[in-house]
């Protein structure tokens, strides 16, 4: 045997071995299709629990299109890599999950693999759902399998090469999917631990509020430091929070239950759907989330506490309308905004005093531009905050002057850069967002369904 | 003093820049089609068009209207020469008390100018911000569809063209 043949043989063995390793790491077996189980085979209490859990997970938000049937999927989710469409999670046997066993459902939640063995894109946040307990997965499965089946075929993702190669997802999982079950911290209260389990798992708060790296994974060194979703800024929820008045547990609880707080304003954009869902779950779970998140925010520094108290005191006293508007932005604020935002009517039905606005103190003006353009839509059939949008009556230049005025006059933060470009971009994306995102009509939060499975 | 362009005419208006457009239309220009409903931009009765887009005139101060074109229902057609949207609402008898209808027509007009083939869902979504406490919702829907057909087939009168500019 010559030396070259030995090397050649070794090389071939390595190649075969390597291919075997790659195969083992990426291939997942399909799971057997089942006959769709009848809704009557599921225990009513389990289904009810599943409904609450689906609300914690905010499932309807991504899996329902505007004016589309609940959980039938098809929502385009923009990512830096292309557009991914959400899937149909109704129990339709052909286009939904009707033929999925509970085991297949649990595997999808745990490790992001569908019944047929395909790797799922992590827009489905299984990096969080992997922490959900078997018991909770069972309840979620029971809830979804008892919904109305809807025939709605999967829409093809719009991804370019190489992102359209699902084999890459297996590599992503090796790098970023930590499948360890949630470990309670015995040094903390039961409530804190319950909150940690929900926030880090099913509620997947970090999916929006934690910044992502170049490969689209949450940055482990920057948890809750603020992220992006649908061209909205998901604010930092740690010590870097831009909120003028520091958050505390009671404020978080009230905000997450009711969708607003007098010192912080109203949930809007993608967060409106989250609180709409949270309003329908047991108060104890919301309290647990608030307890845990208050710890993430941390106690404010004395300096920050003082600033918050100053804002509260100032908001109670003076009017912020300049007596003689000196700029276009000031004139627009006085004419179009102050009539509600300084009306003195109690929130949430009167406009919030803008000194409390996190949008105006935020690192960039995206959210403020979005809210001026689109306003706050009312929730159907419920008393709810409302603000008219100004997309049709203000042009981009007028909105940019208004934003610059608010930043310099209301916030203590340095001026924003690139305001005009951000307003133009906001107008483009808000139009798309309003056409595709689910409206405030949200299945689990529908009051008529609150006490039913 | 500012110049306000309404229905193709220019008016010199003596009002503060924070005056809502609705007040100027009704009180100064005597254009009473746009109605005062809530005054907070929540009911839609005051809707007019600005540069072809539906706008709530009660929360639109004059300061925003420099150099823009305002169109009210009066600018679309007259009693003797109604615009397609007005004819359609009359033919479908879509008004009951009628207070909300001028606003509904203006937003429907803006929708059809933007999307002449608006579907039932499009119309429902577009008109959702308009409150109506009477009982003609289905007729209003039919009227907007009829207006779309009329616009597609009828010759536009000069007044329509002005409204749709």
PDB file of C-alpha atoms in Angstrom, chain A residues 195-446:
ATOM      1  CA  UNK A 195     -42.578  34.892  36.346  1.00  0.00           C
ATOM      2  CA  UNK A 196     -39.158  33.762  35.145  1.00  0.00           C
ATOM      3  CA  UNK A 197     -40.661  30.550  33.736  1.00  0.00           C
ATOM      4  CA  UNK A 198     -43.320  32.489  31.823  1.00  0.00           C
ATOM      5  CA  UNK A 199     -41.134  35.398  30.631  1.00  0.00           C
ATOM      6  CA  UNK A 200     -38.178  33.318  29.473  1.00  0.00           C
ATOM      7  CA  UNK A 201     -40.399  30.570  28.082  1.00  0.00           C
ATOM      8  CA  UNK A 202     -43.848  30.859  26.603  1.00  0.00           C
ATOM      9  CA  UNK A 203     -44.243  34.658  26.846  1.00  0.00           C
ATOM     10  CA  UNK A 204     -40.934  35.028  24.927  1.00  0.00           C
ATOM     11  CA  UNK A 205     -40.563  38.706  25.897  1.00  0.00           C
ATOM     12  CA  UNK A 206     -36.912  38.708  24.863  1.00  0.00           C
ATOM     13  CA  UNK A 207     -37.838  37.788  21.286  1.00  0.00           C
ATOM     14  CA  UNK A 208     -38.669  41.457  20.752  1.00  0.00           C
ATOM     15  CA  UNK A 209     -36.989  43.226  23.674  1.00  0.00           C
ATOM     16  CA  UNK A 210     -33.505  41.678  23.310  1.00  0.00           C
ATOM     17  CA  UNK A 211     -31.292  42.821  20.408  1.00  0.00           C
ATOM     18  CA  UNK A 212     -30.255  40.175  17.873  1.00  0.00           C
ATOM     19  CA  UNK A 213     -26.864  39.363  16.405  1.00  0.00           C
ATOM     20  CA  UNK A 214     -25.925  39.058  12.730  1.00  0.00           C
ATOM     21  CA  UNK A 215     -27.385  35.548  12.586  1.00  0.00           C
ATOM     22  CA  UNK A 216     -30.711  36.605  14.023  1.00  0.00           C
ATOM     23  CA  UNK A 217     -30.193  35.137  17.491  1.00  0.00           C
ATOM     24  CA  UNK A 218     -30.760  37.032  20.724  1.00  0.00           C
ATOM     25  CA  UNK A 219     -27.520  38.423  22.078  1.00  0.00           C
ATOM     26  CA  UNK A 220     -26.836  36.605  25.338  1.00  0.00           C
ATOM     27  CA  UNK A 221     -24.778  39.504  26.656  1.00  0.00           C
ATOM     28  CA  UNK A 222     -27.514  42.089  26.091  1.00  0.00           C
ATOM     29  CA  UNK A 223     -30.719  40.514  27.387  1.00  0.00           C
ATOM     30  CA  UNK A 224     -33.623  42.977  27.472  1.00  0.00           C
ATOM     31  CA  UNK A 225     -31.431  45.787  26.124  1.00  0.00           C
ATOM     32  CA  UNK A 226     -34.088  46.685  23.513  1.00  0.00           C
ATOM     33  CA  UNK A 227     -34.820  45.219  20.094  1.00  0.00           C
ATOM     34  CA  UNK A 228     -36.834  45.673  16.914  1.00  0.00           C
ATOM     35  CA  UNK A 229     -40.135  44.312  15.737  1.00  0.00           C
ATOM     36  CA  UNK A 230     -42.144  45.292  12.626  1.00  0.00           C
ATOM     37  CA  UNK A 231     -40.296  48.606  12.445  1.00  0.00           C
ATOM     38  CA  UNK A 232     -41.222  49.386  16.021  1.00  0.00           C
ATOM     39  CA  UNK A 233     -38.633  49.735  18.710  1.00  0.00           C
ATOM     40  CA  UNK A 234     -39.156  47.292  21.579  1.00  0.00           C
ATOM     41  CA  UNK A 235     -37.754  49.342  24.436  1.00  0.00           C
ATOM     42  CA  UNK A 236     -34.981  48.253  26.742  1.00  0.00           C
ATOM     43  CA  UNK A 237     -36.473  46.648  29.858  1.00  0.00           C
ATOM     44  CA  UNK A 238     -33.269  46.640  31.886  1.00  0.00           C
ATOM     45  CA  UNK A 239     -31.323  49.472  33.504  1.00  0.00           C
ATOM     46  CA  UNK A 240     -31.143  51.146  30.071  1.00  0.00           C
ATOM     47  CA  UNK A 241     -34.933  51.652  29.940  1.00  0.00           C
ATOM     48  CA  UNK A 242     -35.697  55.039  28.335  1.00  0.00           C
ATOM     49  CA  UNK A 243     -38.921  55.493  30.317  1.00  0.00           C
ATOM     50  CA  UNK A 244     -38.959  58.990  31.922  1.00  0.00           C
ATOM     51  CA  UNK A 245     -40.486  57.606  35.142  1.00  0.00           C
ATOM     52  CA  UNK A 246     -38.816  54.351  36.281  1.00  0.00           C
ATOM     53  CA  UNK A 247     -41.031  51.265  36.128  1.00  0.00           C
ATOM     54  CA  UNK A 248     -41.881  49.317  39.264  1.00  0.00           C
ATOM     55  CA  UNK A 249     -43.770  46.096  39.901  1.00  0.00           C
ATOM     56  CA  UNK A 250     -47.174  47.696  40.502  1.00  0.00           C
ATOM     57  CA  UNK A 251     -46.919  49.866  37.398  1.00  0.00           C
ATOM     58  CA  UNK A 252     -45.921  46.843  35.303  1.00  0.00           C
ATOM     59  CA  UNK A 253     -48.818  44.825  36.673  1.00  0.00           C
ATOM     60  CA  UNK A 254     -51.377  47.539  35.939  1.00  0.00           C
ATOM     61  CA  UNK A 255     -49.944  48.144  32.462  1.00  0.00           C
ATOM     62  CA  UNK A 256     -49.840  44.466  31.489  1.00  0.00           C
ATOM     63  CA  UNK A 257     -53.393  43.855  32.772  1.00  0.00           C
ATOM     64  CA  UNK A 258     -55.073  47.005  31.510  1.00  0.00           C
ATOM     65  CA  UNK A 259     -52.881  48.152  28.641  1.00  0.00           C
ATOM     66  CA  UNK A 260     -51.965  51.521  30.128  1.00  0.00           C
ATOM     67  CA  UNK A 261     -50.560  53.265  33.173  1.00  0.00           C
ATOM     68  CA  UNK A 262     -50.941  56.944  34.102  1.00  0.00           C
ATOM     69  CA  UNK A 263     -47.159  57.440  34.377  1.00  0.00           C
ATOM     70  CA  UNK A 264     -46.304  55.541  31.186  1.00  0.00           C
ATOM     71  CA  UNK A 265     -49.174  55.763  28.724  1.00  0.00           C
ATOM     72  CA  UNK A 266     -50.845  53.237  26.493  1.00  0.00           C
ATOM     73  CA  UNK A 267     -49.549  50.024  24.918  1.00  0.00           C
ATOM     74  CA  UNK A 268     -49.595  50.322  21.140  1.00  0.00           C
ATOM     75  CA  UNK A 269     -47.971  48.824  18.092  1.00  0.00           C
ATOM     76  CA  UNK A 270     -47.170  45.130  18.569  1.00  0.00           C
ATOM     77  CA  UNK A 271     -47.395  45.529  22.374  1.00  0.00           C
ATOM     78  CA  UNK A 272     -51.113  46.318  22.087  1.00  0.00           C
ATOM     79  CA  UNK A 273     -51.739  42.705  21.044  1.00  0.00           C
ATOM     80  CA  UNK A 274     -49.617  41.415  23.915  1.00  0.00           C
ATOM     81  CA  UNK A 275     -51.569  43.243  26.618  1.00  0.00           C
ATOM     82  CA  UNK A 276     -54.816  42.465  24.862  1.00  0.00           C
ATOM     83  CA  UNK A 277     -53.929  38.802  25.319  1.00  0.00           C
ATOM     84  CA  UNK A 278     -52.576  39.215  28.858  1.00  0.00           C
ATOM     85  CA  UNK A 279     -55.823  40.868  29.936  1.00  0.00           C
ATOM     86  CA  UNK A 280     -57.501  37.472  29.627  1.00  0.00           C
ATOM     87  CA  UNK A 281     -55.186  35.349  31.792  1.00  0.00           C
ATOM     88  CA  UNK A 282     -55.304  34.801  35.565  1.00  0.00           C
ATOM     89  CA  UNK A 283     -54.147  37.874  37.489  1.00  0.00           C
ATOM     90  CA  UNK A 284     -51.645  35.780  39.452  1.00  0.00           C
ATOM     91  CA  UNK A 285     -49.652  35.010  36.313  1.00  0.00           C
ATOM     92  CA  UNK A 286     -49.538  38.671  35.281  1.00  0.00           C
ATOM     93  CA  UNK A 287     -48.401  39.553  38.797  1.00  0.00           C
ATOM     94  CA  UNK A 288     -45.648  36.934  38.518  1.00  0.00           C
ATOM     95  CA  UNK A 289     -44.487  38.393  35.194  1.00  0.00           C
ATOM     96  CA  UNK A 290     -44.449  41.881  36.764  1.00  0.00           C
ATOM     97  CA  UNK A 291     -42.461  40.608  39.761  1.00  0.00           C
ATOM     98  CA  UNK A 292     -39.826  39.018  37.579  1.00  0.00           C
ATOM     99  CA  UNK A 293     -39.604  41.936  35.147  1.00  0.00           C
ATOM    100  CA  UNK A 294     -39.300  44.463  37.995  1.00  0.00           C
ATOM    101  CA  UNK A 295     -36.142  42.538  38.908  1.00  0.00           C
ATOM    102  CA  UNK A 296     -34.901  42.769  35.314  1.00  0.00           C
ATOM    103  CA  UNK A 297     -35.396  46.557  35.342  1.00  0.00           C
ATOM    104  CA  UNK A 298     -33.633  46.656  38.696  1.00  0.00           C
ATOM    105  CA  UNK A 299     -34.035  49.332  41.356  1.00  0.00           C
ATOM    106  CA  UNK A 300     -33.496  52.769  39.788  1.00  0.00           C
ATOM    107  CA  UNK A 301     -30.349  54.640  40.732  1.00  0.00           C
ATOM    108  CA  UNK A 302     -30.978  57.600  43.095  1.00  0.00           C
ATOM    109  CA  UNK A 303     -30.273  59.918  40.180  1.00  0.00           C
ATOM    110  CA  UNK A 304     -32.834  58.233  37.940  1.00  0.00           C
ATOM    111  CA  UNK A 305     -35.372  58.148  40.770  1.00  0.00           C
ATOM    112  CA  UNK A 306     -34.933  61.907  41.251  1.00  0.00           C
ATOM    113  CA  UNK A 307     -35.404  62.565  37.544  1.00  0.00           C
ATOM    114  CA  UNK A 308     -38.591  60.484  37.556  1.00  0.00           C
ATOM    115  CA  UNK A 309     -39.969  62.401  40.506  1.00  0.00           C
ATOM    116  CA  UNK A 310     -39.122  65.680  38.794  1.00  0.00           C
ATOM    117  CA  UNK A 311     -41.082  64.593  35.714  1.00  0.00           C
ATOM    118  CA  UNK A 312     -44.059  63.616  37.886  1.00  0.00           C
ATOM    119  CA  UNK A 313     -43.975  66.963  39.708  1.00  0.00           C
ATOM    120  CA  UNK A 314     -43.591  68.945  36.497  1.00  0.00           C
ATOM    121  CA  UNK A 315     -46.449  67.100  34.798  1.00  0.00           C
ATOM    122  CA  UNK A 316     -48.778  68.076  37.627  1.00  0.00           C
ATOM    123  CA  UNK A 317     -47.929  71.750  37.468  1.00  0.00           C
ATOM    124  CA  UNK A 318     -47.188  73.661  34.309  1.00  0.00           C
ATOM    125  CA  UNK A 319     -48.477  73.699  30.772  1.00  0.00           C
ATOM    126  CA  UNK A 320     -45.824  72.886  28.215  1.00  0.00           C
ATOM    127  CA  UNK A 321     -47.460  74.820  25.362  1.00  0.00           C
ATOM    128  CA  UNK A 322     -45.217  77.719  24.431  1.00  0.00           C
ATOM    129  CA  UNK A 323     -47.249  80.914  24.745  1.00  0.00           C
ATOM    130  CA  UNK A 324     -46.007  82.133  21.375  1.00  0.00           C
ATOM    131  CA  UNK A 325     -45.033  79.165  19.189  1.00  0.00           C
ATOM    132  CA  UNK A 326     -41.597  79.892  17.779  1.00  0.00           C
ATOM    133  CA  UNK A 327     -41.149  77.040  15.310  1.00  0.00           C
ATOM    134  CA  UNK A 328     -43.300  75.050  12.893  1.00  0.00           C
ATOM    135  CA  UNK A 329     -43.075  72.061  15.222  1.00  0.00           C
ATOM    136  CA  UNK A 330     -44.212  74.109  18.212  1.00  0.00           C
ATOM    137  CA  UNK A 331     -47.127  75.522  16.237  1.00  0.00           C
ATOM    138  CA  UNK A 332     -48.207  72.024  15.127  1.00  0.00           C
ATOM    139  CA  UNK A 333     -47.929  70.710  18.692  1.00  0.00           C
ATOM    140  CA  UNK A 334     -50.004  73.580  20.058  1.00  0.00           C
ATOM    141  CA  UNK A 335     -52.666  73.219  17.378  1.00  0.00           C
ATOM    142  CA  UNK A 336     -52.911  69.477  16.785  1.00  0.00           C
ATOM    143  CA  UNK A 337     -51.614  67.744  19.928  1.00  0.00           C
ATOM    144  CA  UNK A 338     -52.032  69.935  22.996  1.00  0.00           C
ATOM    145  CA  UNK A 339     -55.826  69.997  22.725  1.00  0.00           C
ATOM    146  CA  UNK A 340     -55.890  66.375  23.902  1.00  0.00           C
ATOM    147  CA  UNK A 341     -52.486  65.894  25.523  1.00  0.00           C
ATOM    148  CA  UNK A 342     -53.010  68.885  27.786  1.00  0.00           C
ATOM    149  CA  UNK A 343     -56.754  68.595  28.171  1.00  0.00           C
ATOM    150  CA  UNK A 344     -56.528  67.444  31.769  1.00  0.00           C
ATOM    151  CA  UNK A 345     -58.875  64.541  31.001  1.00  0.00           C
ATOM    152  CA  UNK A 346     -57.754  61.466  32.904  1.00  0.00           C
ATOM    153  CA  UNK A 347     -55.880  58.794  30.963  1.00  0.00           C
ATOM    154  CA  UNK A 348     -56.435  56.524  29.162  1.00  0.00           C
ATOM    155  CA  UNK A 349     -59.294  58.466  27.552  1.00  0.00           C
ATOM    156  CA  UNK A 350     -57.512  61.797  27.656  1.00  0.00           C
ATOM    157  CA  UNK A 351     -54.119  62.038  25.995  1.00  0.00           C
ATOM    158  CA  UNK A 352     -51.186  61.286  28.283  1.00  0.00           C
ATOM    159  CA  UNK A 353     -49.012  64.178  29.394  1.00  0.00           C
ATOM    160  CA  UNK A 354     -46.138  63.846  26.943  1.00  0.00           C
ATOM    161  CA  UNK A 355     -43.541  64.358  29.682  1.00  0.00           C
ATOM    162  CA  UNK A 356     -44.269  60.692  30.487  1.00  0.00           C
ATOM    163  CA  UNK A 357     -43.800  59.532  26.905  1.00  0.00           C
ATOM    164  CA  UNK A 358     -41.148  56.854  26.498  1.00  0.00           C
ATOM    165  CA  UNK A 359     -41.362  57.337  22.719  1.00  0.00           C
ATOM    166  CA  UNK A 360     -40.021  60.889  23.057  1.00  0.00           C
ATOM    167  CA  UNK A 361     -37.144  59.788  25.339  1.00  0.00           C
ATOM    168  CA  UNK A 362     -36.296  56.717  23.232  1.00  0.00           C
ATOM    169  CA  UNK A 363     -32.987  56.295  21.372  1.00  0.00           C
ATOM    170  CA  UNK A 364     -34.634  56.882  17.968  1.00  0.00           C
ATOM    171  CA  UNK A 365     -37.930  58.443  16.816  1.00  0.00           C
ATOM    172  CA  UNK A 366     -39.445  55.398  15.071  1.00  0.00           C
ATOM    173  CA  UNK A 367     -42.193  54.729  17.581  1.00  0.00           C
ATOM    174  CA  UNK A 368     -43.126  58.389  17.847  1.00  0.00           C
ATOM    175  CA  UNK A 369     -43.348  58.640  14.053  1.00  0.00           C
ATOM    176  CA  UNK A 370     -45.476  55.477  13.932  1.00  0.00           C
ATOM    177  CA  UNK A 371     -47.884  56.736  16.556  1.00  0.00           C
ATOM    178  CA  UNK A 372     -48.289  60.192  14.984  1.00  0.00           C
ATOM    179  CA  UNK A 373     -48.969  58.567  11.612  1.00  0.00           C
ATOM    180  CA  UNK A 374     -51.365  55.846  12.732  1.00  0.00           C
ATOM    181  CA  UNK A 375     -52.774  56.961  16.053  1.00  0.00           C
ATOM    182  CA  UNK A 376     -54.188  54.424  18.497  1.00  0.00           C
ATOM    183  CA  UNK A 377     -56.993  52.277  17.159  1.00  0.00           C
ATOM    184  CA  UNK A 378     -59.910  51.524  19.466  1.00  0.00           C
ATOM    185  CA  UNK A 379     -60.589  47.949  20.526  1.00  0.00           C
ATOM    186  CA  UNK A 380     -63.876  46.752  19.067  1.00  0.00           C
ATOM    187  CA  UNK A 381     -66.686  46.567  21.563  1.00  0.00           C
ATOM    188  CA  UNK A 382     -64.687  47.869  24.515  1.00  0.00           C
ATOM    189  CA  UNK A 383     -63.984  51.204  26.122  1.00  0.00           C
ATOM    190  CA  UNK A 384     -60.441  51.857  25.039  1.00  0.00           C
ATOM    191  CA  UNK A 385     -57.970  54.666  24.434  1.00  0.00           C
ATOM    192  CA  UNK A 386     -58.074  56.212  20.991  1.00  0.00           C
ATOM    193  CA  UNK A 387     -55.981  58.701  19.083  1.00  0.00           C
ATOM    194  CA  UNK A 388     -56.614  59.817  15.523  1.00  0.00           C
ATOM    195  CA  UNK A 389     -53.730  59.182  13.135  1.00  0.00           C
ATOM    196  CA  UNK A 390     -52.286  62.121  11.230  1.00  0.00           C
ATOM    197  CA  UNK A 391     -50.911  60.257   8.203  1.00  0.00           C
ATOM    198  CA  UNK A 392     -53.360  61.958   5.863  1.00  0.00           C
ATOM    199  CA  UNK A 393     -53.216  65.469   7.303  1.00  0.00           C
ATOM    200  CA  UNK A 394     -49.498  65.888   8.090  1.00  0.00           C
ATOM    201  CA  UNK A 395     -46.811  65.559   5.439  1.00  0.00           C
ATOM    202  CA  UNK A 396     -43.381  64.131   6.230  1.00  0.00           C
ATOM    203  CA  UNK A 397     -41.836  67.566   6.724  1.00  0.00           C
ATOM    204  CA  UNK A 398     -44.503  68.583   9.229  1.00  0.00           C
ATOM    205  CA  UNK A 399     -44.119  65.342  11.192  1.00  0.00           C
ATOM    206  CA  UNK A 400     -40.330  65.740  11.250  1.00  0.00           C
ATOM    207  CA  UNK A 401     -40.609  69.285  12.644  1.00  0.00           C
ATOM    208  CA  UNK A 402     -43.096  68.112  15.246  1.00  0.00           C
ATOM    209  CA  UNK A 403     -40.813  65.244  16.327  1.00  0.00           C
ATOM    210  CA  UNK A 404     -37.778  67.519  16.602  1.00  0.00           C
ATOM    211  CA  UNK A 405     -39.784  70.003  18.654  1.00  0.00           C
ATOM    212  CA  UNK A 406     -41.048  67.318  21.049  1.00  0.00           C
ATOM    213  CA  UNK A 407     -37.542  65.895  21.481  1.00  0.00           C
ATOM    214  CA  UNK A 408     -35.998  69.242  22.316  1.00  0.00           C
ATOM    215  CA  UNK A 409     -38.888  70.588  24.346  1.00  0.00           C
ATOM    216  CA  UNK A 410     -40.201  67.589  26.265  1.00  0.00           C
ATOM    217  CA  UNK A 411     -37.239  65.257  26.645  1.00  0.00           C
ATOM    218  CA  UNK A 412     -33.934  65.887  28.363  1.00  0.00           C
ATOM    219  CA  UNK A 413     -32.174  63.661  25.831  1.00  0.00           C
ATOM    220  CA  UNK A 414     -29.889  64.863  23.012  1.00  0.00           C
ATOM    221  CA  UNK A 415     -31.402  65.556  19.582  1.00  0.00           C
ATOM    222  CA  UNK A 416     -32.147  62.626  17.249  1.00  0.00           C
ATOM    223  CA  UNK A 417     -30.322  62.322  13.949  1.00  0.00           C
ATOM    224  CA  UNK A 418     -31.888  61.290  10.644  1.00  0.00           C
ATOM    225  CA  UNK A 419     -35.418  62.252  11.703  1.00  0.00           C
ATOM    226  CA  UNK A 420     -36.652  62.966   8.144  1.00  0.00           C
ATOM    227  CA  UNK A 421     -35.473  59.608   6.780  1.00  0.00           C
ATOM    228  CA  UNK A 422     -37.018  57.761   9.716  1.00  0.00           C
ATOM    229  CA  UNK A 423     -40.361  59.510   9.170  1.00  0.00           C
ATOM    230  CA  UNK A 424     -40.344  58.545   5.476  1.00  0.00           C
ATOM    231  CA  UNK A 425     -39.489  54.950   6.346  1.00  0.00           C
ATOM    232  CA  UNK A 426     -42.181  54.893   9.033  1.00  0.00           C
ATOM    233  CA  UNK A 427     -44.801  56.053   6.535  1.00  0.00           C
ATOM    234  CA  UNK A 428     -43.798  53.260   4.154  1.00  0.00           C
ATOM    235  CA  UNK A 429     -43.784  50.492   6.729  1.00  0.00           C
ATOM    236  CA  UNK A 430     -46.785  51.657   8.764  1.00  0.00           C
ATOM    237  CA  UNK A 431     -48.923  51.454   5.671  1.00  0.00           C
ATOM    238  CA  UNK A 432     -47.861  47.834   5.229  1.00  0.00           C
ATOM    239  CA  UNK A 433     -48.164  47.049   8.948  1.00  0.00           C
ATOM    240  CA  UNK A 434     -51.713  48.370   9.141  1.00  0.00           C
ATOM    241  CA  UNK A 435     -52.702  46.305   6.122  1.00  0.00           C
ATOM    242  CA  UNK A 436     -51.279  43.017   7.371  1.00  0.00           C
ATOM    243  CA  UNK A 437     -51.131  42.945  11.166  1.00  0.00           C
ATOM    244  CA  UNK A 438     -54.089  41.583  13.063  1.00  0.00           C
ATOM    245  CA  UNK A 439     -56.402  44.300  14.287  1.00  0.00           C
ATOM    246  CA  UNK A 440     -57.040  44.851  17.982  1.00  0.00           C
ATOM    247  CA  UNK A 441     -59.835  42.299  17.584  1.00  0.00           C
ATOM    248  CA  UNK A 442     -57.963  39.451  19.166  1.00  0.00           C
ATOM    249  CA  UNK A 443     -59.495  36.068  19.696  1.00  0.00           C
ATOM    250  CA  UNK A 444     -58.543  35.185  23.275  1.00  0.00           C
ATOM    251  CA  UNK A 445     -59.110  38.717  24.556  1.00  0.00           C
ATOM    252  CA  UNK A 446     -62.584  38.878  23.076  1.00  0.00           C
TER     253      UNK A 446
END
